[in-house]
mmCIF file of C-alpha atoms and ligand atoms in Angstrom:
data_model
loop_
_atom_site.group_PDB
_atom_site.id
_atom_site.type_symbol
_atom_site.label_atom_id
_atom_site.label_comp_id
_atom_site.label_asym_id
_atom_site.label_seq_id
_atom_site.Cartn_x
_atom_site.Cartn_y
_atom_site.Cartn_z
ATOM 1 C CA MET A 3 218.101 161.051 44.492
ATOM 2 C CA ALA A 4 214.576 159.915 42.931
ATOM 3 C CA SER A 5 213.783 157.914 46.114
ATOM 4 C CA SER A 6 214.867 160.774 48.516
ATOM 5 C CA SER A 7 212.709 162.942 46.939
ATOM 6 C CA ALA A 8 209.532 160.299 46.772
ATOM 7 C CA ALA A 9 210.342 159.844 50.525
ATOM 8 C CA SER A 10 209.943 163.559 51.363
ATOM 9 C CA ALA A 11 206.731 163.807 49.441
ATOM 10 C CA ALA A 12 205.714 160.946 51.241
ATOM 11 C CA ALA A 13 206.550 162.285 54.505
ATOM 12 C CA ALA A 14 204.811 165.667 53.535
ATOM 13 C CA ALA A 15 201.646 163.900 52.510
ATOM 14 C CA VAL A 16 201.510 162.035 56.079
ATOM 15 C CA GLN A 17 202.252 165.265 57.877
ATOM 16 C CA ILE A 18 199.404 166.879 55.888
ATOM 17 C CA ALA A 19 196.887 163.888 56.987
ATOM 18 C CA GLN A 20 198.180 163.933 60.347
ATOM 19 C CA ASP A 21 197.093 167.827 60.429
ATOM 20 C CA ALA A 22 193.963 167.315 58.938
ATOM 21 C CA TRP A 23 193.113 164.648 61.274
ATOM 22 C CA THR A 24 193.945 166.904 64.219
ATOM 23 C CA GLN A 25 191.923 169.704 62.741
ATOM 24 C CA PHE A 26 188.921 167.434 62.615
ATOM 25 C CA GLY A 27 189.264 166.298 66.326
ATOM 26 C CA ALA A 28 189.361 170.018 67.357
ATOM 27 C CA VAL A 29 186.343 170.824 65.283
ATOM 28 C CA LEU A 30 184.486 167.724 66.584
ATOM 29 C CA LEU A 31 185.714 168.044 70.631
ATOM 30 C CA SER A 32 185.895 171.491 71.152
ATOM 31 C CA PRO A 33 183.251 172.837 73.068
ATOM 32 C CA ASN A 34 183.093 176.210 71.465
ATOM 33 C CA SER A 35 183.144 174.802 67.968
ATOM 34 C CA ALA A 36 180.128 175.203 65.717
ATOM 35 C CA ALA A 37 180.428 171.469 65.018
ATOM 36 C CA SER A 38 181.001 170.279 68.295
ATOM 37 C CA LEU A 39 179.577 166.888 69.001
ATOM 38 C CA THR A 40 178.407 168.114 72.540
ATOM 39 C CA SER A 41 176.344 170.971 70.529
ATOM 40 C CA PHE A 42 174.777 168.238 68.126
ATOM 41 C CA ALA A 43 173.924 165.957 70.839
ATOM 42 C CA ALA A 44 172.365 168.994 73.116
ATOM 43 C CA ALA A 45 170.161 169.923 69.381
ATOM 44 C CA LEU A 46 169.106 166.139 69.220
ATOM 45 C CA CYS A 47 167.907 166.308 73.023
ATOM 46 C CA LEU A 48 166.081 169.535 72.068
ATOM 47 C CA ALA A 49 164.800 168.020 69.069
ATOM 48 C CA ALA A 50 163.244 165.100 70.851
ATOM 49 C CA VAL A 51 161.594 167.571 73.394
ATOM 50 C CA LEU A 52 160.075 169.514 71.024
ATOM 51 C CA LEU A 53 158.864 166.660 68.765
ATOM 52 C CA LEU A 54 157.049 165.167 72.176
ATOM 53 C CA ALA A 55 155.741 168.468 73.106
ATOM 54 C CA GLY A 56 154.076 168.729 69.541
ATOM 55 C CA ARG A 57 152.563 165.230 69.400
ATOM 56 C CA ALA A 58 148.838 165.106 69.532
ATOM 57 C CA ARG A 59 147.497 163.614 72.900
ATOM 58 C CA GLY A 60 147.147 159.901 72.778
ATOM 59 C CA ARG A 61 149.680 159.512 69.968
ATOM 60 C CA SER A 62 152.548 156.849 70.260
ATOM 61 C CA THR A 63 155.658 158.136 71.894
ATOM 62 C CA ARG A 64 157.542 155.006 71.799
ATOM 63 C CA LEU A 65 161.620 155.595 70.977
ATOM 64 C CA LYS A 66 161.094 153.663 67.781
ATOM 65 C CA VAL A 67 158.579 155.837 66.501
ATOM 66 C CA LEU A 68 160.701 158.988 67.721
ATOM 67 C CA LEU A 69 163.783 158.065 66.123
ATOM 68 C CA ARG A 70 161.728 157.451 63.097
ATOM 69 C CA ALA A 71 160.622 160.766 63.233
ATOM 70 C CA LEU A 72 164.056 162.384 63.997
ATOM 71 C CA PHE A 73 165.709 160.172 61.544
ATOM 72 C CA PRO A 74 163.345 159.610 58.670
ATOM 73 C CA ARG A 75 164.467 156.937 56.129
ATOM 74 C CA ARG A 76 163.867 159.126 53.153
ATOM 75 C CA LEU A 77 166.203 161.877 54.437
ATOM 76 C CA LEU A 78 168.922 159.680 55.922
ATOM 77 C CA PHE A 79 169.604 158.085 52.356
ATOM 78 C CA ASN A 80 169.064 161.023 50.435
ATOM 79 C CA ARG A 81 171.839 161.902 48.184
ATOM 80 C CA SER A 82 171.709 165.872 49.028
ATOM 81 C CA ASN A 83 172.808 164.459 52.373
ATOM 82 C CA ARG A 84 176.021 163.038 50.773
ATOM 83 C CA THR A 85 176.706 166.539 49.119
ATOM 84 C CA ASP A 86 176.217 168.043 52.899
ATOM 85 C CA ILE A 87 178.774 165.647 54.507
ATOM 86 C CA ALA A 88 181.728 166.686 51.555
ATOM 87 C CA PHE A 89 181.052 170.085 52.259
ATOM 88 C CA PHE A 90 181.134 170.015 55.960
ATOM 89 C CA LEU A 91 184.607 167.919 55.777
ATOM 90 C CA PHE A 92 185.844 170.455 53.221
ATOM 91 C CA ASN A 93 184.620 173.509 55.064
ATOM 92 C CA THR A 94 185.906 172.455 58.663
ATOM 93 C CA VAL A 95 189.022 170.839 57.783
ATOM 94 C CA VAL A 96 190.242 172.220 54.536
ATOM 95 C CA TYR A 97 189.060 175.499 54.416
ATOM 96 C CA GLY A 98 190.933 177.451 57.053
ATOM 97 C CA ALA A 99 194.033 176.378 55.706
ATOM 98 C CA ILE A 100 193.624 177.928 52.332
ATOM 99 C CA PHE A 101 191.395 181.025 53.057
ATOM 100 C CA GLY A 102 192.231 181.843 56.746
ATOM 101 C CA TRP A 103 194.708 184.365 55.557
ATOM 102 C CA ALA A 104 191.679 186.006 53.382
ATOM 103 C CA ILE A 105 189.495 187.021 56.374
ATOM 104 C CA VAL A 106 189.969 190.131 57.785
ATOM 105 C CA THR A 107 189.756 190.195 61.732
ATOM 106 C CA GLN A 108 187.431 192.276 63.890
ATOM 107 C CA ALA A 109 190.540 193.547 65.709
ATOM 108 C CA VAL A 110 191.980 194.911 62.710
ATOM 109 C CA VAL A 111 188.810 196.455 61.435
ATOM 110 C CA SER A 112 188.259 198.134 64.934
ATOM 111 C CA GLY A 113 191.486 199.569 64.737
ATOM 112 C CA TRP A 114 190.935 201.252 61.676
ATOM 113 C CA VAL A 115 187.279 202.374 62.287
ATOM 114 C CA LEU A 116 188.795 203.999 65.785
ATOM 115 C CA GLY A 117 191.540 205.752 64.363
ATOM 116 C CA GLY A 118 189.136 207.438 61.984
ATOM 117 C CA LEU A 119 186.708 208.247 64.984
ATOM 118 C CA GLU A 120 189.438 209.547 67.059
ATOM 119 C CA GLY A 121 190.986 211.468 64.040
ATOM 120 C CA ALA A 122 187.361 213.075 63.190
ATOM 121 C CA PHE A 123 185.894 213.837 66.695
ATOM 122 C CA GLY A 124 189.052 213.298 69.200
ATOM 123 C CA PRO A 125 188.942 211.259 72.055
ATOM 124 C CA GLY A 126 185.500 209.659 73.086
ATOM 125 C CA PRO A 127 183.449 211.016 76.065
ATOM 126 C CA ASP A 128 184.038 209.989 79.643
ATOM 127 C CA ALA A 129 182.761 206.709 80.380
ATOM 128 C CA VAL A 130 179.112 206.727 81.445
ATOM 129 C CA VAL A 131 178.825 203.239 82.765
ATOM 130 C CA GLY A 132 180.784 200.771 84.858
ATOM 131 C CA PRO A 133 182.830 197.833 83.773
ATOM 132 C CA VAL A 134 180.084 195.639 84.519
ATOM 133 C CA GLY A 135 177.618 197.648 82.348
ATOM 134 C CA ALA A 136 180.167 197.741 79.571
ATOM 135 C CA LEU A 137 180.430 194.086 79.694
ATOM 136 C CA ILE A 138 176.729 193.653 79.413
ATOM 137 C CA ILE A 139 176.386 196.187 76.704
ATOM 138 C CA GLY A 140 179.335 194.708 74.689
ATOM 139 C CA THR A 141 178.116 191.320 74.938
ATOM 140 C CA LEU A 142 174.698 192.255 73.882
ATOM 141 C CA VAL A 143 175.864 194.932 70.780
ATOM 142 C CA LEU A 144 178.602 192.724 69.397
ATOM 143 C CA PHE A 145 176.133 189.744 69.147
ATOM 144 C CA LEU A 146 173.101 191.823 67.544
ATOM 145 C CA ALA A 147 176.240 193.326 65.284
ATOM 146 C CA ALA A 148 176.844 189.715 63.994
ATOM 147 C CA GLU A 149 173.181 189.109 63.270
ATOM 148 C CA LEU A 150 173.080 192.429 61.252
ATOM 149 C CA GLY A 151 176.307 191.168 59.506
ATOM 150 C CA HIS A 152 174.570 187.919 58.892
ATOM 151 C CA TRP A 153 171.119 189.388 57.475
ATOM 152 C CA ILE A 154 173.376 191.903 55.131
ATOM 153 C CA ASP A 155 175.534 189.093 54.001
ATOM 154 C CA HIS A 156 172.714 187.085 53.342
ATOM 155 C CA TRP A 157 170.435 189.739 51.348
ATOM 156 C CA LEU A 158 173.287 190.360 49.220
ATOM 157 C CA SER A 159 173.546 187.087 48.287
ATOM 158 C CA HIS A 160 170.090 186.871 47.158
ATOM 159 C CA ARG A 161 170.023 190.343 45.351
ATOM 160 C CA VAL A 162 173.412 190.429 43.331
ATOM 161 C CA PRO A 163 173.655 187.724 40.631
ATOM 162 C CA PHE A 164 177.141 187.006 41.086
ATOM 163 C CA LEU A 165 176.993 186.268 44.720
ATOM 164 C CA TRP A 166 173.731 184.290 44.233
ATOM 165 C CA GLU A 167 175.736 181.853 41.810
ATOM 166 C CA LEU A 168 177.791 181.139 44.788
ATOM 167 C CA HIS A 169 175.215 180.951 47.290
ATOM 168 C CA LYS A 170 173.019 178.339 45.188
ATOM 169 C CA VAL A 171 175.335 175.856 46.454
ATOM 170 C CA HIS A 172 173.445 176.246 49.912
ATOM 171 C CA HIS A 173 170.109 176.316 48.217
ATOM 172 C CA SER A 174 170.581 173.226 46.235
ATOM 173 C CA ALA A 175 170.261 171.097 49.089
ATOM 174 C CA GLU A 176 167.106 169.088 48.787
ATOM 175 C CA VAL A 177 166.671 168.080 52.232
ATOM 176 C CA LEU A 178 167.749 169.665 55.355
ATOM 177 C CA SER A 179 169.772 168.447 58.215
ATOM 178 C CA PRO A 180 172.102 170.390 60.590
ATOM 179 C CA LEU A 181 175.171 169.545 58.285
ATOM 180 C CA THR A 182 173.445 171.764 55.656
ATOM 181 C CA SER A 183 174.740 174.948 57.374
ATOM 182 C CA PHE A 184 178.033 173.746 56.573
ATOM 183 C CA ARG A 185 177.061 173.451 52.705
ATOM 184 C CA MET A 186 178.403 176.532 51.437
ATOM 185 C CA HIS A 187 180.866 177.364 48.810
ATOM 186 C CA PRO A 188 184.115 178.706 50.138
ATOM 187 C CA LEU A 189 183.682 182.110 48.610
ATOM 188 C CA ASP A 190 180.268 182.436 49.796
ATOM 189 C CA GLY A 191 182.056 181.233 53.475
ATOM 190 C CA LEU A 192 184.568 183.887 52.749
ATOM 191 C CA LYS A 193 182.458 186.827 51.833
ATOM 192 C CA PHE A 194 180.074 185.667 55.011
ATOM 193 C CA ALA A 195 183.165 185.704 57.414
ATOM 194 C CA ASN A 196 184.705 189.078 56.240
ATOM 195 C CA ILE A 197 181.091 190.757 56.484
ATOM 196 C CA ILE A 198 180.581 189.657 60.002
ATOM 197 C CA ALA A 199 184.189 190.875 60.816
ATOM 198 C CA LEU A 200 183.319 194.322 59.410
ATOM 199 C CA ALA A 201 180.081 194.405 61.318
ATOM 200 C CA MET A 202 181.750 193.385 64.565
ATOM 201 C CA GLY A 203 184.572 195.519 64.036
ATOM 202 C CA LEU A 204 182.493 198.744 63.460
ATOM 203 C CA ALA A 205 180.403 197.972 66.614
ATOM 204 C CA ASP A 206 183.725 197.312 68.507
ATOM 205 C CA ALA A 207 185.099 200.353 67.508
ATOM 206 C CA GLY A 208 181.787 202.359 68.410
ATOM 207 C CA LEU A 209 181.751 200.747 71.702
ATOM 208 C CA THR A 210 185.528 201.376 72.595
ATOM 209 C CA TRP A 211 185.205 204.919 71.738
ATOM 210 C CA LEU A 212 181.854 205.584 73.459
ATOM 211 C CA LEU A 213 182.639 203.695 76.356
ATOM 212 C CA GLY A 214 186.674 204.086 77.078
ATOM 213 C CA ASP A 215 187.916 200.501 77.056
ATOM 214 C CA PRO A 216 188.374 198.065 74.691
ATOM 215 C CA ALA A 217 184.732 196.523 73.797
ATOM 216 C CA ASN A 218 184.423 193.251 75.497
ATOM 217 C CA ALA A 219 181.730 190.475 75.472
ATOM 218 C CA PHE A 220 181.328 188.184 78.285
ATOM 219 C CA THR A 221 182.556 184.976 76.953
ATOM 220 C CA VAL A 222 182.566 181.335 77.871
ATOM 221 C CA TYR A 223 185.042 178.926 76.054
ATOM 222 C CA ASP A 224 186.098 181.949 73.980
ATOM 223 C CA ARG A 225 182.871 182.604 72.450
ATOM 224 C CA ASN A 226 180.192 185.254 73.417
ATOM 225 C CA VAL A 227 177.912 183.740 76.147
ATOM 226 C CA ILE A 228 174.526 184.660 73.846
ATOM 227 C CA ALA A 229 175.968 183.290 70.703
ATOM 228 C CA LEU A 230 177.424 179.801 72.629
ATOM 229 C CA ALA A 231 173.777 179.614 74.476
ATOM 230 C CA ALA A 232 172.225 179.328 70.731
ATOM 231 C CA LEU A 233 174.875 176.820 69.689
ATOM 232 C CA TYR A 234 173.404 174.446 72.345
ATOM 233 C CA THR A 235 169.934 175.255 71.879
ATOM 234 C CA VAL A 236 168.547 176.671 68.567
ATOM 235 C CA GLN A 237 171.463 176.645 66.125
ATOM 236 C CA HIS A 238 171.614 173.270 64.643
ATOM 237 C CA LEU A 239 167.837 172.928 64.512
ATOM 238 C CA GLN A 240 167.645 175.802 62.148
ATOM 239 C CA HIS A 241 168.325 173.354 59.260
ATOM 240 C CA THR A 242 166.136 170.452 59.997
ATOM 241 C CA HIS A 243 163.255 168.798 58.461
ATOM 242 C CA LEU A 244 161.216 169.066 61.564
ATOM 243 C CA TRP A 245 158.197 171.879 61.221
ATOM 244 C CA VAL A 246 158.855 173.410 64.565
ATOM 245 C CA VAL A 247 157.302 177.017 65.162
ATOM 246 C CA TYR A 248 158.439 178.345 68.355
ATOM 247 C CA PRO A 249 155.561 179.906 70.429
ATOM 248 C CA GLY A 250 154.805 183.379 71.842
ATOM 249 C CA PRO A 251 157.735 185.849 72.199
ATOM 250 C CA LEU A 252 160.421 183.310 71.375
ATOM 251 C CA GLY A 253 158.758 183.191 67.669
ATOM 252 C CA LYS A 254 158.728 186.677 67.632
ATOM 253 C CA LEU A 255 162.378 186.836 68.352
ATOM 254 C CA ILE A 256 164.094 183.542 67.223
ATOM 255 C CA THR A 257 164.373 182.199 63.791
ATOM 256 C CA SER A 258 162.562 178.902 64.078
ATOM 257 C CA PRO A 259 163.165 175.556 61.922
ATOM 258 C CA ALA A 260 160.062 176.282 59.968
ATOM 259 C CA GLN A 261 161.179 179.931 59.078
ATOM 260 C CA HIS A 262 164.230 178.643 57.886
ATOM 261 C CA LEU A 263 162.449 175.501 55.653
ATOM 262 C CA ILE A 264 160.289 178.814 54.137
ATOM 263 C CA HIS A 265 163.590 180.212 53.197
ATOM 264 C CA HIS A 266 164.635 177.018 51.233
ATOM 265 C CA SER A 267 161.398 176.532 49.377
ATOM 266 C CA THR A 268 161.439 176.932 45.685
ATOM 267 C CA ASP A 269 157.854 178.791 46.090
ATOM 268 C CA PRO A 270 158.797 182.354 44.461
ATOM 269 C CA ALA A 271 156.513 183.535 47.162
ATOM 270 C CA HIS A 272 159.323 182.546 49.449
ATOM 271 C CA PHE A 273 162.277 183.679 47.591
ATOM 272 C CA GLY A 274 164.533 185.821 49.748
ATOM 273 C CA LYS A 275 162.342 185.588 52.947
ATOM 274 C CA ASN A 276 163.695 184.854 56.181
ATOM 275 C CA LEU A 277 167.342 185.915 55.662
ATOM 276 C CA GLY A 278 168.049 186.154 59.431
ATOM 277 C CA GLY A 279 170.840 184.425 61.395
ATOM 278 C CA LEU A 280 169.695 183.142 64.813
ATOM 279 C CA LEU A 281 167.221 186.002 65.073
ATOM 280 C CA ASN A 282 164.389 187.046 62.809
ATOM 281 C CA VAL A 283 164.604 190.892 64.246
ATOM 282 C CA CYS A 284 166.147 192.201 61.017
ATOM 283 C CA ASP A 285 163.985 190.289 59.056
ATOM 284 C CA ARG A 286 160.993 191.899 60.877
ATOM 285 C CA VAL A 287 162.656 195.305 60.564
ATOM 286 C CA PHE A 288 163.644 195.358 56.790
ATOM 287 C CA GLY A 289 160.514 193.490 55.619
ATOM 288 C CA THR A 290 161.895 190.167 54.585
ATOM 289 C CA PHE A 291 160.138 187.972 57.434
ATOM 290 C CA HIS A 292 157.463 185.479 56.071
ATOM 291 C CA ALA A 293 155.761 183.573 58.949
ATOM 292 C CA PRO A 294 155.171 180.057 58.727
ATOM 293 C CA ALA A 295 151.893 178.269 59.001
ATOM 294 C CA ALA A 296 151.224 176.645 62.493
ATOM 295 C CA ARG A 297 151.137 173.297 60.536
ATOM 296 C CA ARG A 298 153.446 172.174 58.245
ATOM 297 C CA GLU A 299 153.022 173.458 54.965
ATOM 298 C CA ARG A 300 154.005 171.559 51.738
ATOM 299 C CA LEU A 301 157.297 172.451 50.523
ATOM 300 C CA VAL A 302 159.647 171.582 47.831
ATOM 301 C CA LEU A 303 163.319 172.338 48.778
ATOM 302 C CA GLY A 304 166.275 173.267 46.647
ATOM 303 C CA LEU A 305 166.607 174.967 43.056
ATOM 304 C CA GLY A 306 163.971 173.520 40.985
ATOM 305 C CA PRO A 307 164.607 171.028 38.048
ATOM 306 C CA GLU A 308 166.128 173.321 35.806
ATOM 307 C CA GLU A 309 169.052 173.835 38.117
ATOM 308 C CA SER A 310 172.243 172.119 38.253
ATOM 309 C CA ARG A 311 173.165 170.019 40.900
ATOM 310 C CA HIS A 312 176.557 170.600 43.387
ATOM 311 C CA ASP A 313 177.379 166.983 43.900
ATOM 312 C CA THR A 314 180.692 166.965 42.180
ATOM 313 C CA VAL A 315 183.990 168.684 42.981
ATOM 314 C CA MET A 316 183.416 170.345 39.442
ATOM 315 C CA GLU A 317 179.600 171.407 39.958
ATOM 316 C CA GLY A 318 180.488 172.220 43.889
ATOM 317 C CA LEU A 319 183.448 174.311 43.880
ATOM 318 C CA VAL A 320 184.610 175.072 40.257
ATOM 319 C CA MET A 321 181.169 175.803 38.042
ATOM 320 C CA PRO A 322 179.821 178.142 40.459
ATOM 321 C CA VAL A 323 182.860 180.511 39.972
ATOM 322 C CA VAL A 324 182.731 180.160 36.488
ATOM 323 C CA ARG A 325 178.779 180.873 36.366
ATOM 324 C CA ALA A 326 179.396 183.776 38.934
ATOM 325 C CA PHE A 327 181.787 185.548 36.427
ATOM 326 C CA GLY A 328 179.248 184.679 33.622
ATOM 327 C CA THR A 329 176.882 186.970 35.257
ATOM 328 C CA LEU A 330 179.563 189.950 34.824
ATOM 329 C CA ARG A 331 179.327 189.286 31.143
ATOM 330 C CA ALA A 332 175.713 188.245 30.418
ATOM 331 C CA ARG A 333 173.006 190.906 30.375
ATOM 332 C CA PRO A 334 170.009 189.052 32.127
ATOM 333 C CA ALA A 335 167.163 188.356 29.933
ATOM 334 C CA PRO A 336 163.880 189.858 31.294
ATOM 335 C CA ALA A 337 162.462 186.138 32.001
ATOM 336 C CA ALA A 338 165.920 185.153 33.901
ATOM 337 C CA GLU A 339 165.778 187.657 36.095
ATOM 338 C CA GLY A 340 163.028 186.221 38.562
ATOM 339 C CA LYS A 341 165.770 183.426 38.986
ATOM 340 C CA VAL A 342 167.804 185.771 41.132
ATOM 341 C CA ARG A 343 165.791 185.395 44.502
ATOM 342 C CA ALA A 344 164.515 188.645 45.854
HETATM 343 ZN ZN1 ZN B 12 169.613 181.871 51.227
HETATM 344 ZN ZN1 ZN B 13 169.963 177.693 55.207
#
């Protein structure tokens, strides 16, 4: 009896391990995955091009020098990176299995809101654009809705003490690499996914009511084509040690690596700045934009010496929740209010 239950426990463990391995393979190999190897490779090529373009004339462009600039030793062996890797594995392999049920979908939100719109105003107006126009508008509006959702989520994370305790996990990184974007407390990730779904569901319902047909974005590999283009160009570079400021109109639109380094700085003047996702448009509109200097600024990244680390299961997953609920009980002393990054 005991041996048969041990055998079924072992079989279940093997099955879980196999499922996790399959999931990890899909995360790395699916071209539309936010952690696809192809998108990381594309980001690396772009980083190399940007480094070469930014090099002063006459300076060495040897491969060894380039590799050292892309992968400096002091960053490669930094313990902050190990925490990034642990969260990357947790959030790409385990997170969906535990929290997938708790994420509302864009289609569900859209259905609720569309029902409300039709109940209040009746059917939408006659379609004013053809199917191609509707597809172009849908692609753009749904992408911008996700950007607005990103900014709102991030603004709340820095403003609400409860949420800040969870978001601190991301800000405890002392060096940035593309894996830092996966360094997120699962409840912070859950809130983010739901706010994005709400924003996109609202946009979806508005578009469907106005344009007549279900709102659609032009997708490639099941991903909005604008988001996919960003994934293969600028998205992974947002978390990197490279001081890159995009020139001209690009810099006025797209969040550069330097802008996001400022977001992670411990300097109080930088707290709560540059909250946008792929675009810095919301930051410019809502007054949270902070322009980086053209040359590298001396920044210290992280939370400062008084804050806890997040490199154990207890500190990274359990204590942020305990501290978050602690903010509901404790009345913040005036001196402590500044710790909530505004
Ligand atoms: Zn933040
Ligand atoms: Zn970040």
